[in-house]
Amino acid sequence: MSIKVKALSKTYGTQKAVDQITFEASPGRILGFLGPNGAGKSTTMKMLTCYLPQTAGEATVCGFNIASQSLEVRKRIGYLPESNPLYQEMYVKEFLYFVAHIYHISNIKERVNEVILATGLVKEQHKKIGELSKGYKQRVGLAQAIIHNPEVLILDEPTSGLDPNQLIEIRKLIKELGKTKTVILSTHIMQEVEAICDDVIIINKGKIVANDSLENLLVKHNEKSLEPIFVKLTKELKVESEM
Ligand SMILES: Nc1ncnc2c1ncn2[C@@H]1O[C@H](COP(=O)(O)OP(=O)(O)OP(=O)(O)O)[C@@H](O)[C@H]1O
């Protein structure tokens, strides 16, 4: 297991954003992290990537503790945050060189060219990031997440804003990466999970309400697709009683 999460919680003031979640993720599998708006997905990802300290519980990434060994954890994780903050004034290639320097990558020129190719940025590599379309900015975000060849990839809504052609390309790339790495991705697109994920966690109001392989989940709920399962497990009780 490269990610082990045990009773991890995050409280903002009095609100429990993440409430004692426990799960594991292993290499060679892609884990889809689903939940309605505000369920706690981004908060969980921020804790796993050491951007946010947990309130309680613990987690390890590749055997390193997220609270006490954050440097070791960060070395092994590639993270695409939800808002994909990029330096708008930098050129694509310049930015990737900059990130590669931070990670002390030895063969920088070769590696930057590799990720530019892998993320389909060849034509845009000499543009300023601020001048790119949303989809291409997303690709730059992915490129910076994989540049140090991390064992674990945490991708917060990696395909949001992509056109259907880009979507297919990026999903193909994530699927390829998932063959050897541990990938956790959050998305609101159920078809995306069905297309690329091996395992599924559904989180609702900070608590895990489903944690299984995609296959098992469909069998257990006797459904052919994920959407009705998601709705059943996350709908408001009020709505339920009205039906
Ligand atoms: N910095 C913060 N301060 C206070 N509350 C926060 C903060 N960040 C998130 N929250 C709250 O924590 C809860 C979980 O938010 P989070 O962003 O983790 O949800 P999410 O599942 O990623 O949602 P979405 O699908 O909308 O991106 C929400 O109720 C949110 O308002």
mmCIF file of C-alpha atoms in Angstrom, residues 24-147:
data_model
loop_
_atom_site.group_PDB
_atom_site.id
_atom_site.type_symbol
_atom_site.label_atom_id
_atom_site.label_comp_id
_atom_site.label_asym_id
_atom_site.label_seq_id
_atom_site.Cartn_x
_atom_site.Cartn_y
_atom_site.Cartn_z
ATOM 1 C CA GLU A 24 -5.866 2.613 1.492
ATOM 2 C CA ALA A 25 -4.589 2.998 -2.042
ATOM 3 C CA SER A 26 -2.089 0.854 -3.884
ATOM 4 C CA PRO A 27 0.193 1.167 -6.921
ATOM 5 C CA GLY A 28 -1.103 0.123 -10.311
ATOM 6 C CA ARG A 29 -4.643 1.157 -9.416
ATOM 7 C CA ILE A 30 -6.563 4.354 -9.998
ATOM 8 C CA LEU A 31 -8.833 5.423 -7.182
ATOM 9 C CA GLY A 32 -11.758 7.694 -7.984
ATOM 10 C CA PHE A 33 -12.624 9.999 -5.113
ATOM 11 C CA LEU A 34 -16.223 11.122 -5.494
ATOM 12 C CA GLY A 35 -18.670 13.178 -3.525
ATOM 13 C CA PRO A 36 -21.078 16.088 -3.808
ATOM 14 C CA ASN A 37 -19.866 19.696 -3.555
ATOM 15 C CA GLY A 38 -18.421 20.370 -0.131
ATOM 16 C CA ALA A 39 -18.109 16.670 0.786
ATOM 17 C CA GLY A 40 -14.462 16.989 1.807
ATOM 18 C CA LYS A 41 -12.570 15.725 -1.258
ATOM 19 C CA SER A 42 -10.208 18.675 -1.718
ATOM 20 C CA THR A 43 -9.636 18.921 2.018
ATOM 21 C CA THR A 44 -8.575 15.253 2.100
ATOM 22 C CA MET A 45 -6.249 15.782 -0.856
ATOM 23 C CA LYS A 46 -4.713 18.856 0.758
ATOM 24 C CA MET A 47 -3.999 16.855 3.929
ATOM 25 C CA LEU A 48 -2.428 13.957 1.991
ATOM 26 C CA THR A 49 -0.185 16.370 0.088
ATOM 27 C CA CYS A 50 0.828 18.148 3.318
ATOM 28 C CA TYR A 51 -0.745 21.471 2.349
ATOM 29 C CA LEU A 52 -3.090 21.361 5.296
ATOM 30 C CA PRO A 53 -2.495 19.822 8.740
ATOM 31 C CA GLN A 54 -5.055 17.304 9.931
ATOM 32 C CA THR A 55 -7.064 17.881 13.094
ATOM 33 C CA ALA A 56 -6.951 14.206 14.079
ATOM 34 C CA GLY A 57 -6.009 10.788 12.756
ATOM 35 C CA GLU A 58 -3.016 9.886 10.646
ATOM 36 C CA ALA A 59 -1.864 8.990 7.168
ATOM 37 C CA THR A 60 1.268 7.697 5.501
ATOM 38 C CA VAL A 61 2.400 8.054 1.907
ATOM 39 C CA CYS A 62 4.977 5.477 0.775
ATOM 40 C CA GLY A 63 5.548 4.760 4.464
ATOM 41 C CA PHE A 64 6.176 8.395 5.429
ATOM 42 C CA ASN A 65 3.974 10.213 7.883
ATOM 43 C CA ILE A 66 2.170 13.255 6.434
ATOM 44 C CA ALA A 67 2.549 15.228 9.658
ATOM 45 C CA SER A 68 6.105 14.454 10.747
ATOM 46 C CA GLN A 69 7.810 13.588 7.430
ATOM 47 C CA SER A 70 6.243 16.039 5.027
ATOM 48 C CA LEU A 71 9.414 16.605 2.979
ATOM 49 C CA GLU A 72 9.700 12.893 2.210
ATOM 50 C CA VAL A 73 5.992 12.750 1.387
ATOM 51 C CA ARG A 74 6.163 15.748 -0.978
ATOM 52 C CA LYS A 75 9.084 14.205 -2.886
ATOM 53 C CA ARG A 76 6.950 11.189 -3.689
ATOM 54 C CA ILE A 77 3.731 12.973 -4.573
ATOM 55 C CA GLY A 78 2.641 14.814 -7.690
ATOM 56 C CA TYR A 79 -0.276 17.101 -6.968
ATOM 57 C CA LEU A 80 -2.661 18.894 -9.278
ATOM 58 C CA PRO A 81 -4.693 21.191 -7.021
ATOM 59 C CA GLU A 82 -8.281 22.049 -7.844
ATOM 60 C CA SER A 83 -7.560 25.688 -8.657
ATOM 61 C CA ASN A 84 -4.353 24.742 -10.556
ATOM 62 C CA PRO A 85 -2.385 27.793 -9.472
ATOM 63 C CA LEU A 86 0.230 28.577 -12.119
ATOM 64 C CA TYR A 87 2.553 31.506 -12.712
ATOM 65 C CA GLN A 88 0.613 33.278 -15.450
ATOM 66 C CA GLU A 89 3.560 35.459 -16.499
ATOM 67 C CA MET A 90 5.912 32.534 -17.077
ATOM 68 C CA TYR A 91 6.353 30.694 -20.353
ATOM 69 C CA VAL A 92 5.309 27.022 -20.323
ATOM 70 C CA LYS A 93 8.821 25.678 -20.829
ATOM 71 C CA GLU A 94 10.361 28.192 -18.431
ATOM 72 C CA PHE A 95 7.849 27.179 -15.742
ATOM 73 C CA LEU A 96 8.585 23.479 -16.184
ATOM 74 C CA TYR A 97 12.350 24.148 -15.962
ATOM 75 C CA PHE A 98 11.641 26.084 -12.776
ATOM 76 C CA VAL A 99 9.657 23.189 -11.247
ATOM 77 C CA ALA A 100 12.318 20.684 -12.345
ATOM 78 C CA HIS A 101 14.969 22.771 -10.563
ATOM 79 C CA ILE A 102 12.929 22.725 -7.356
ATOM 80 C CA TYR A 103 12.909 18.921 -7.460
ATOM 81 C CA HIS A 104 16.656 18.799 -8.231
ATOM 82 C CA ILE A 105 16.061 16.766 -11.366
ATOM 83 C CA SER A 106 19.423 15.939 -12.952
ATOM 84 C CA ASN A 107 18.570 15.546 -16.652
ATOM 85 C CA ILE A 108 16.350 18.630 -16.734
ATOM 86 C CA LYS A 109 16.324 19.344 -20.489
ATOM 87 C CA GLU A 110 15.436 15.768 -21.379
ATOM 88 C CA ARG A 111 12.800 15.448 -18.663
ATOM 89 C CA VAL A 112 11.084 18.749 -19.517
ATOM 90 C CA ASN A 113 10.869 17.683 -23.171
ATOM 91 C CA GLU A 114 9.497 14.305 -22.103
ATOM 92 C CA VAL A 115 6.652 15.765 -20.037
ATOM 93 C CA ILE A 116 5.862 18.349 -22.719
ATOM 94 C CA LEU A 117 5.433 15.485 -25.155
ATOM 95 C CA ALA A 118 3.475 13.312 -22.705
ATOM 96 C CA THR A 119 0.997 16.062 -21.879
ATOM 97 C CA GLY A 120 0.567 17.246 -25.472
ATOM 98 C CA LEU A 121 2.129 20.662 -24.907
ATOM 99 C CA VAL A 122 4.573 20.680 -27.833
ATOM 100 C CA LYS A 123 2.763 23.397 -29.778
ATOM 101 C CA GLU A 124 2.122 25.542 -26.715
ATOM 102 C CA GLN A 125 5.489 25.205 -25.001
ATOM 103 C CA HIS A 126 6.717 28.668 -26.018
ATOM 104 C CA LYS A 127 3.533 30.488 -24.979
ATOM 105 C CA LYS A 128 2.948 32.373 -21.758
ATOM 106 C CA ILE A 129 0.829 30.348 -19.305
ATOM 107 C CA GLY A 130 -1.591 33.276 -18.981
ATOM 108 C CA GLU A 131 -2.261 33.097 -22.715
ATOM 109 C CA LEU A 132 -3.225 29.422 -22.732
ATOM 110 C CA SER A 133 -6.754 28.069 -22.884
ATOM 111 C CA LYS A 134 -8.131 26.418 -19.731
ATOM 112 C CA GLY A 135 -7.499 22.922 -21.059
ATOM 113 C CA TYR A 136 -3.881 23.681 -21.868
ATOM 114 C CA LYS A 137 -3.368 25.267 -18.446
ATOM 115 C CA GLN A 138 -4.693 22.002 -17.031
ATOM 116 C CA ARG A 139 -2.084 20.144 -19.067
ATOM 117 C CA VAL A 140 0.663 22.375 -17.642
ATOM 118 C CA GLY A 141 -0.687 21.543 -14.172
ATOM 119 C CA LEU A 142 -0.433 17.853 -14.987
ATOM 120 C CA ALA A 143 3.045 18.276 -16.443
ATOM 121 C CA GLN A 144 4.313 19.895 -13.223
ATOM 122 C CA ALA A 145 2.653 17.117 -11.195
ATOM 123 C CA ILE A 146 4.482 14.317 -13.029
ATOM 124 C CA ILE A 147 7.825 15.985 -13.776
#
